[in-house]
CSV table of C-alpha atoms in Angstrom, one decimal:
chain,number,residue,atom,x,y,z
Y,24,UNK,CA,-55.8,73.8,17.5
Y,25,UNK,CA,-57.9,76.1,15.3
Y,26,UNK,CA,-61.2,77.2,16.0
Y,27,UNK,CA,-64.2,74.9,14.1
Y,28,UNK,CA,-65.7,76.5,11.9
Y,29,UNK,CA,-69.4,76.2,10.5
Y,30,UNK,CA,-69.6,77.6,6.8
Y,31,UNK,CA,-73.6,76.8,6.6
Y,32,UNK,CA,-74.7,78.7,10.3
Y,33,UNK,CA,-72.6,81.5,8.9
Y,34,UNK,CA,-74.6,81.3,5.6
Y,35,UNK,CA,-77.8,81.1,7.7
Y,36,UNK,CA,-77.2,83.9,9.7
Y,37,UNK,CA,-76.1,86.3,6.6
Y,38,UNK,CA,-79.6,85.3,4.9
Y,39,UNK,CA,-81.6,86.4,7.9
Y,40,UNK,CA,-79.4,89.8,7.9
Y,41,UNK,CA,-80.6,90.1,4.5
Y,42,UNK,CA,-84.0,90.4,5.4
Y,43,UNK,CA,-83.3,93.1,8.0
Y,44,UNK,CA,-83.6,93.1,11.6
Y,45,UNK,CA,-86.4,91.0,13.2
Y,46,UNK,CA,-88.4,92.6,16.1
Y,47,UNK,CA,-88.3,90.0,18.9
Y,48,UNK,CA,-90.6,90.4,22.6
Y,49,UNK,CA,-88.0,88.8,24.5
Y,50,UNK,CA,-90.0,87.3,27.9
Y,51,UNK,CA,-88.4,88.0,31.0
Y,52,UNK,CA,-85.3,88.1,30.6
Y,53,UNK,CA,-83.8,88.1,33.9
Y,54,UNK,CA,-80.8,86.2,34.0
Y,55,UNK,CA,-77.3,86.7,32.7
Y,56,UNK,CA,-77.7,83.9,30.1
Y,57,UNK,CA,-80.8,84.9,28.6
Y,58,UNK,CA,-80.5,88.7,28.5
Y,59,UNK,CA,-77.0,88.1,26.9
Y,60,UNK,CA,-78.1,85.5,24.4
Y,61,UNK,CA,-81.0,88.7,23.3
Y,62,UNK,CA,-77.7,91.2,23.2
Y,63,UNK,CA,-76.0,89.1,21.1
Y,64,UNK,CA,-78.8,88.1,18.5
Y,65,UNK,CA,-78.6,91.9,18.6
Y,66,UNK,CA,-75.4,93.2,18.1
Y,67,UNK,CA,-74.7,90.4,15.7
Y,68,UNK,CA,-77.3,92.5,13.6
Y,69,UNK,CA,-80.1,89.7,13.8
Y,70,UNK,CA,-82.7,91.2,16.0
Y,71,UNK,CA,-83.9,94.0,17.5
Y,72,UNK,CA,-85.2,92.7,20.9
Y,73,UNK,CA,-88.0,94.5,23.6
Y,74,UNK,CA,-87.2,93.7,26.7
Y,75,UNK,CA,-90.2,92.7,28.8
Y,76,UNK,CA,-90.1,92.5,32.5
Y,77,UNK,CA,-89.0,93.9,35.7
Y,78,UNK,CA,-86.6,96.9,34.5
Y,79,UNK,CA,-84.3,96.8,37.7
Y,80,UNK,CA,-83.5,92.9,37.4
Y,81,UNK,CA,-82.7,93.2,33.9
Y,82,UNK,CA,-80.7,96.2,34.4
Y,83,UNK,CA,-78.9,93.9,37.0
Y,84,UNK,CA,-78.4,91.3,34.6
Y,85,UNK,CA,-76.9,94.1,32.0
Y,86,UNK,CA,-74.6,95.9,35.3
Y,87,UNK,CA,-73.1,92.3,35.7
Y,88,UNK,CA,-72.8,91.5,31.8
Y,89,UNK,CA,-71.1,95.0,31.6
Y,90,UNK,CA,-73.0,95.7,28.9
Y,91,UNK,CA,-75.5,98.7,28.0
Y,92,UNK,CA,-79.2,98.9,27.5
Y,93,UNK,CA,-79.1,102.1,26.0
Y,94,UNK,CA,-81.1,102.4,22.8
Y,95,UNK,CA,-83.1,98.9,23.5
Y,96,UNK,CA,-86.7,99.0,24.5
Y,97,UNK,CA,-87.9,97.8,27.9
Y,98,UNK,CA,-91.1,97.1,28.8
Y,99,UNK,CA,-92.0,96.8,32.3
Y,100,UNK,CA,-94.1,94.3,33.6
Y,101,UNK,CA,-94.5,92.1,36.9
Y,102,UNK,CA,-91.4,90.2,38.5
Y,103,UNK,CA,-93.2,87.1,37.3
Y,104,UNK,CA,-92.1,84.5,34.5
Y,105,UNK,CA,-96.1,84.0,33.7
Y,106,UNK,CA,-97.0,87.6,34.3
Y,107,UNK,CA,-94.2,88.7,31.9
Y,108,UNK,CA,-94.7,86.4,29.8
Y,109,UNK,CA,-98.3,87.0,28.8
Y,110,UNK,CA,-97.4,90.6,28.5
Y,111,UNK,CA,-94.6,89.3,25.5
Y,112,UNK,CA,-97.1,88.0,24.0
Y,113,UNK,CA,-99.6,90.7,24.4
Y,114,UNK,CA,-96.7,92.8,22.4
Y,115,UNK,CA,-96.6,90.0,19.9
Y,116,UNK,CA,-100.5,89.3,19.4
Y,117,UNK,CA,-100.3,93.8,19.2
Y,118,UNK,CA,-98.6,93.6,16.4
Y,119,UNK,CA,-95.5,95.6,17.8
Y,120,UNK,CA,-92.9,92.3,17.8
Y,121,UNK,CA,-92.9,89.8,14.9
Y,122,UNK,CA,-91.7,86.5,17.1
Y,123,UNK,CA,-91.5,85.7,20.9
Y,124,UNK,CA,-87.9,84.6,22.8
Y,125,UNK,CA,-87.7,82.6,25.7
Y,126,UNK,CA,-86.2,84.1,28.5
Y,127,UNK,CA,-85.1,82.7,31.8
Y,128,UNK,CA,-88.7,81.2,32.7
Y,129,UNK,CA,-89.3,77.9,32.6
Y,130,UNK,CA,-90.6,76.9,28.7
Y,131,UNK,CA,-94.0,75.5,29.8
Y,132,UNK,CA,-94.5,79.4,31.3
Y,133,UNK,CA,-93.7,80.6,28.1
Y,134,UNK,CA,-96.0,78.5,25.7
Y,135,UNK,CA,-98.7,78.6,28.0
Y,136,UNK,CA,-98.9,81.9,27.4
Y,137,UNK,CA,-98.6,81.5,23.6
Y,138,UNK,CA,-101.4,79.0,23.1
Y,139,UNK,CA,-104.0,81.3,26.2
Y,140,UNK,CA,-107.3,81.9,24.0
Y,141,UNK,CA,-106.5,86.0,24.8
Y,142,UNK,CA,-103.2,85.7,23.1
Y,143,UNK,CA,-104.6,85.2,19.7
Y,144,UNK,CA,-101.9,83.0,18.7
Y,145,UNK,CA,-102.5,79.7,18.3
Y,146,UNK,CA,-103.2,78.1,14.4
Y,147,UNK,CA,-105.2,74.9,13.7
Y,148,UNK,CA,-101.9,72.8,14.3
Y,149,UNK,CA,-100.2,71.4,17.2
Y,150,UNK,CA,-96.8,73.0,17.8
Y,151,UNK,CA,-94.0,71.6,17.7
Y,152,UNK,CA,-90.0,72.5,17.3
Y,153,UNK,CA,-87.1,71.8,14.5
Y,154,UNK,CA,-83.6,71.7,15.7
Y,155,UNK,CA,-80.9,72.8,12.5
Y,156,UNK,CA,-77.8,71.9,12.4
Y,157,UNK,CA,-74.6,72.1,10.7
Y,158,UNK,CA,-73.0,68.9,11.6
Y,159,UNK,CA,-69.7,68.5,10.0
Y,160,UNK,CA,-69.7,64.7,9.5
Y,161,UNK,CA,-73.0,65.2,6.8
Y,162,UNK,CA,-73.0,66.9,3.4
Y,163,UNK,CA,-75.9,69.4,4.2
Y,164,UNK,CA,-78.0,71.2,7.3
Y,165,UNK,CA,-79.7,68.2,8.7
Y,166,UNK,CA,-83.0,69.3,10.8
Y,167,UNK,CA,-84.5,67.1,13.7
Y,168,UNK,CA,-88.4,67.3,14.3
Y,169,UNK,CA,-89.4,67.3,17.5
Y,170,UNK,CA,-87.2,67.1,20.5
Y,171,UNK,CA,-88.6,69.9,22.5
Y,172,UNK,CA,-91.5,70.3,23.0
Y,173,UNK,CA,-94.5,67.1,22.2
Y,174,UNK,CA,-93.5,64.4,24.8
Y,175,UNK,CA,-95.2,61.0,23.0
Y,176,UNK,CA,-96.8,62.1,19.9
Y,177,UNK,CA,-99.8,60.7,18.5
Y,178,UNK,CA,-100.6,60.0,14.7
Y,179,UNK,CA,-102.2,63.2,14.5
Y,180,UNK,CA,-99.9,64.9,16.4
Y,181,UNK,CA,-97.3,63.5,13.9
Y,182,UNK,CA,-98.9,64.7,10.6
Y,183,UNK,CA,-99.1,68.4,12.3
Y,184,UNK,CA,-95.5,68.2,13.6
Y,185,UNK,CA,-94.5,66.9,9.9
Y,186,UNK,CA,-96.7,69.6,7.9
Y,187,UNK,CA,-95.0,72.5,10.2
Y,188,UNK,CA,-91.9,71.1,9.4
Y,189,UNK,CA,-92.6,71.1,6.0
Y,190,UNK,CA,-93.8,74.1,5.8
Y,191,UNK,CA,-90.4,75.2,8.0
Y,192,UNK,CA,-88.3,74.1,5.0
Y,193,UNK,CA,-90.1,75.9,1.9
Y,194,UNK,CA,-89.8,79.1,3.9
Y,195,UNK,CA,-86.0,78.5,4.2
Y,196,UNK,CA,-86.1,77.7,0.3
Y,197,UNK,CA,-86.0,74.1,0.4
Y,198,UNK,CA,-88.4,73.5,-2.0
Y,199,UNK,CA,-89.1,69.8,-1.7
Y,200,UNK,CA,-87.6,68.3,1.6
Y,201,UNK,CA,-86.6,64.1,2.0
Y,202,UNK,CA,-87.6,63.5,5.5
Y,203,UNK,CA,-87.0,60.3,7.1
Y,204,UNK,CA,-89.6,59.3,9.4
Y,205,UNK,CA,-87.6,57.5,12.4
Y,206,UNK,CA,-88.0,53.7,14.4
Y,207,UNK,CA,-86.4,50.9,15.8
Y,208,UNK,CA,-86.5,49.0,12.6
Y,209,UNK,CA,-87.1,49.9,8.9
Y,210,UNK,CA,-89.9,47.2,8.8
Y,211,UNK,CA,-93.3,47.3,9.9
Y,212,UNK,CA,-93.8,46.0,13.2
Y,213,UNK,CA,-97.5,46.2,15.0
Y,214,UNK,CA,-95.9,45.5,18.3
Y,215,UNK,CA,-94.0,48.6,17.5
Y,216,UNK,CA,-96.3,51.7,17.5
Y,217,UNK,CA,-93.3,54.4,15.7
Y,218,UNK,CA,-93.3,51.4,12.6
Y,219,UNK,CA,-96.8,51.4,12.3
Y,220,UNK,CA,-96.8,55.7,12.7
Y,221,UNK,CA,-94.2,56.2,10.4
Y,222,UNK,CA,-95.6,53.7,7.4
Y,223,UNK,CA,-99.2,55.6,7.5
Y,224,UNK,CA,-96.6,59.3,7.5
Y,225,UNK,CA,-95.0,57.8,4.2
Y,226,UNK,CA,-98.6,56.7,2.7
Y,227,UNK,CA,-100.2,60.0,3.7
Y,228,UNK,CA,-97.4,61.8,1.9
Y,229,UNK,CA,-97.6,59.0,-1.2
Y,230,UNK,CA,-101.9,59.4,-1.5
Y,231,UNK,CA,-101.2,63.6,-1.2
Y,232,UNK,CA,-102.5,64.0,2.3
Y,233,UNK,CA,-99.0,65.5,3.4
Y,234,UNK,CA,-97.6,67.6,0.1
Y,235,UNK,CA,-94.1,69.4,-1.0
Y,236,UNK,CA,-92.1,66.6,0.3
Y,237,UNK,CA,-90.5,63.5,0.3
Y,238,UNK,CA,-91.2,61.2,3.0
Y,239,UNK,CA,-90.4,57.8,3.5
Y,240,UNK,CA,-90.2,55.2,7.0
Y,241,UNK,CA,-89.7,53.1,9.1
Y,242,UNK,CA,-86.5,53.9,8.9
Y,243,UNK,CA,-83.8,53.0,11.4
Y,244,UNK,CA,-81.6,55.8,12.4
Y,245,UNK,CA,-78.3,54.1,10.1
Y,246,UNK,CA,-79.7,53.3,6.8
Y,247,UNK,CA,-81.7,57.2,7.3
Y,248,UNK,CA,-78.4,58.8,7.6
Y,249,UNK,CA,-76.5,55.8,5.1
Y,250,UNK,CA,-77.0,55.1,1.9
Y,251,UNK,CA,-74.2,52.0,2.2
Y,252,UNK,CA,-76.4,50.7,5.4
Y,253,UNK,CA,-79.5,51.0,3.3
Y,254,UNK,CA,-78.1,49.1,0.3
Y,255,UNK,CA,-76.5,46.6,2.3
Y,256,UNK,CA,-80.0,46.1,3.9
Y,257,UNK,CA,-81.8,46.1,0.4
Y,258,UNK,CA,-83.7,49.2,1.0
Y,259,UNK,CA,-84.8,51.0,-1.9
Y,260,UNK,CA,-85.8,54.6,-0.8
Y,261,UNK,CA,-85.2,58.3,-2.1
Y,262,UNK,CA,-84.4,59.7,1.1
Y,263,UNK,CA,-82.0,56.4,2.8
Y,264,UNK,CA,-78.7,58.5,2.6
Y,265,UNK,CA,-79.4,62.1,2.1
Y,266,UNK,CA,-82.3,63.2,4.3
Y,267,UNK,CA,-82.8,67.1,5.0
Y,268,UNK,CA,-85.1,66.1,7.9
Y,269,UNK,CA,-85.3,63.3,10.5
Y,270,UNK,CA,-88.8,62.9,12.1
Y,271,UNK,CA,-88.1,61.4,16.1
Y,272,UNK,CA,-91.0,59.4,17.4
Y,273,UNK,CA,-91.2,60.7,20.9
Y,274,UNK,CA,-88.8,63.5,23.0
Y,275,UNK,CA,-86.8,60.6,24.8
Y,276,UNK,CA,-85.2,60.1,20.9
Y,277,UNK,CA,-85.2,63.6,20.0
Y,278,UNK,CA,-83.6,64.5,23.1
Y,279,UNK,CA,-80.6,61.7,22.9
Y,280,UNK,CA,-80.4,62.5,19.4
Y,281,UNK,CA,-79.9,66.2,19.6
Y,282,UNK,CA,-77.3,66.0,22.2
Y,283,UNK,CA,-75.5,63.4,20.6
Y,284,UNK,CA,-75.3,65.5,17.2
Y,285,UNK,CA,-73.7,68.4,19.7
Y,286,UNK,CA,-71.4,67.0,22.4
Y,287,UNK,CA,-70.0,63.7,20.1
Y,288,UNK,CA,-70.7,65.0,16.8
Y,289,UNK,CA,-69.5,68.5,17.1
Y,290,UNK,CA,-71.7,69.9,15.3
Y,291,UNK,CA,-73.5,73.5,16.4
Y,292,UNK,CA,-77.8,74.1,15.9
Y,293,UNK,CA,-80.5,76.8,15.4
Y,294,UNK,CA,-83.6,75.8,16.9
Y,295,UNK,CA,-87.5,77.6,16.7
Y,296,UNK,CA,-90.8,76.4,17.4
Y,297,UNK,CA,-93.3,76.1,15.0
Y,298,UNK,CA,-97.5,76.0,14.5
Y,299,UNK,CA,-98.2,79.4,16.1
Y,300,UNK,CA,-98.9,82.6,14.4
Y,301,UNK,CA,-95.2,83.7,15.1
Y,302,UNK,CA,-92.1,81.3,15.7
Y,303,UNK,CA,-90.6,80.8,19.1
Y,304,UNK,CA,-87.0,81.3,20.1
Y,305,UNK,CA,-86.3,79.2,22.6
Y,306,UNK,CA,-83.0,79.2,24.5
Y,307,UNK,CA,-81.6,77.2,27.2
Y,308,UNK,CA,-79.0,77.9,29.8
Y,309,UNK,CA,-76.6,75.2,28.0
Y,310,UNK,CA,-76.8,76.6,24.8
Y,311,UNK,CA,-74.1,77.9,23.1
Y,312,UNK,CA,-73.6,82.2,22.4
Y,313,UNK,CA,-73.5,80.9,18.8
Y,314,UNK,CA,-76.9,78.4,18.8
Y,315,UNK,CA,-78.5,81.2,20.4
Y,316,UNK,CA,-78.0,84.1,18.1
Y,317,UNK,CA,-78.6,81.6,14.5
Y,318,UNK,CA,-82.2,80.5,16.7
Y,319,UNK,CA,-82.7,84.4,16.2
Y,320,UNK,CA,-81.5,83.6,12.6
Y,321,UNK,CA,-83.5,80.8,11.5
Y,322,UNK,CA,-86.8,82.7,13.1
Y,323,UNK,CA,-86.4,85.3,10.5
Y,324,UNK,CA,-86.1,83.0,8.0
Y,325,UNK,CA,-89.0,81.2,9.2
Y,326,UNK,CA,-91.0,84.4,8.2
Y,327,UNK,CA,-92.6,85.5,4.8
């Protein structure tokens, strides 16, 4: 059996080569899966990453890896996830690195760092992440919003976490995004609190609270991703069918959702999180060496 191949990650990751190499404070990076998922961002010509932590456990990591450190800049701080962590983001909030990667600390250690008044980072919006993928069973990259890192959104959480992603897709040159804002049910249901979120997302965007996209929900996961399922149902929407972005009401979705589109649909993601001064890589010890190095990728296409 051949190898799959995905023809949109590799024209992801060529764009973000185009723009150069992205300076990356990678945060204690002290395991094998984390320190080779920075390696490979950078010999894949993506990043070039500063390693910040305790030098002798990532040398360790890079002695097992059998790989050198030679030319890479290290930064030595406490053998501490949250110590090491606040000094990436010292480095990033300096000026010296122009996004922040995840390394083998646990991801509340990470952002808590990012959003600490000293860092310097936080923006007037919540953050939130967007999953991209390249599933082969849909016609374009199909982006998820958010199945990280807000546990049960509110309304106003929901119109940050849609204006971030929003703002996600014109920097990747999608000029005017369809986003189908998820439910239960494509009618509006006040026993149902995603309905009722997802109707006042689709007015905001309709009375120009939300701008640059297309937005339109309740909509159930099948007549989002079918146009047949929509018609067959008698909805009459611009983005039932061919959505670039599907808005999750709470993690529990995002979460089954995400996984689904990897282990049954086959498909392979870039993910980055969104609303801080600087995007933020994160990786996770399941992740594959590919998802890894195009979360690099879509970080620098995140930037100006």
């Amino acid at each position: 059996m051949s190898a799959q191949t995905f023809p949109r990650l590799d024209a992801l990751e060529t764009a973000a080569r185009g723009k150069g190499r992205l300076a990356v404070a990678v945060a204690y990076p002290c395991s094998n899966d984390s320190l080779a998922a920075a390696l490979a961002a950078r010999d894949d010509g993506i990043i070039d990453p500063i390693l910040v932590g305790p030098r002798h456990r990532i040398q360790a990591c890079a002695d097992t890896l059998k790989m050198s450190l030679e030319g890479i800049r290290c930064v030595e701080a406490p053998d501490d996830p949250v110590l090491s962590s606040r000094a990436a983001v010292a480095l990033v909030s300096a000026g010296e690195a122009h996004a922040l990667m995840k390394g083998s600390q646990h991801t509340d250690e990470l952002l808590g760092a990012v959003v600490s008044r000293e860092a310097n980072l936080r923006t007037g919006r919540r953050m939130s992440h967007v999953f991209w993928f390249d599933l082969p069973a849909y016609h374009k990259p199909l982006m998820v919003t958010d199945a990280v890192v807000n546990i049960m959104p509110t309304l106003k959480d929901k119109v940050d976490i849609l204006s971030n992603a929003v703002d996600f897709a014109h920097a990747i040159k999608l000029a005017n995004p369809k986003i189908a804002v998820l439910s239960a049910v494509e009618t509006i249901n006040p026993d149902l609190a995603s309905s009722m979120d997802a109707a006042a997302l689709s007015k905001m965007t309709d009375r120009g609270q939300i701008k640059g996209a297309i937005v339109d929900g309740p909509l159930a996961f099948d007549n989002a991703i079918s146009s047949a399922s929509a018609i067959t149902k008698g909805i009459a929407s611009p983005v039932a069918g061919d959505p670039d972005i599907l808005m999750v009401p709470n993690l529990d979705v995002g979460n089954v959702l995400y996984k689904s589109f990897i282990y049954m649909g086959r498909g392979e993601c870039a993910g980055v999180v969104l609303g801080a001064k600087v995007p933020v890589i994160l990786t996770s010890r399941a992740d594959s060496r590919r998802a890894r190095v195009a979360s690099c990728a879509l970080a620098q296409l995140s930037l100006p």
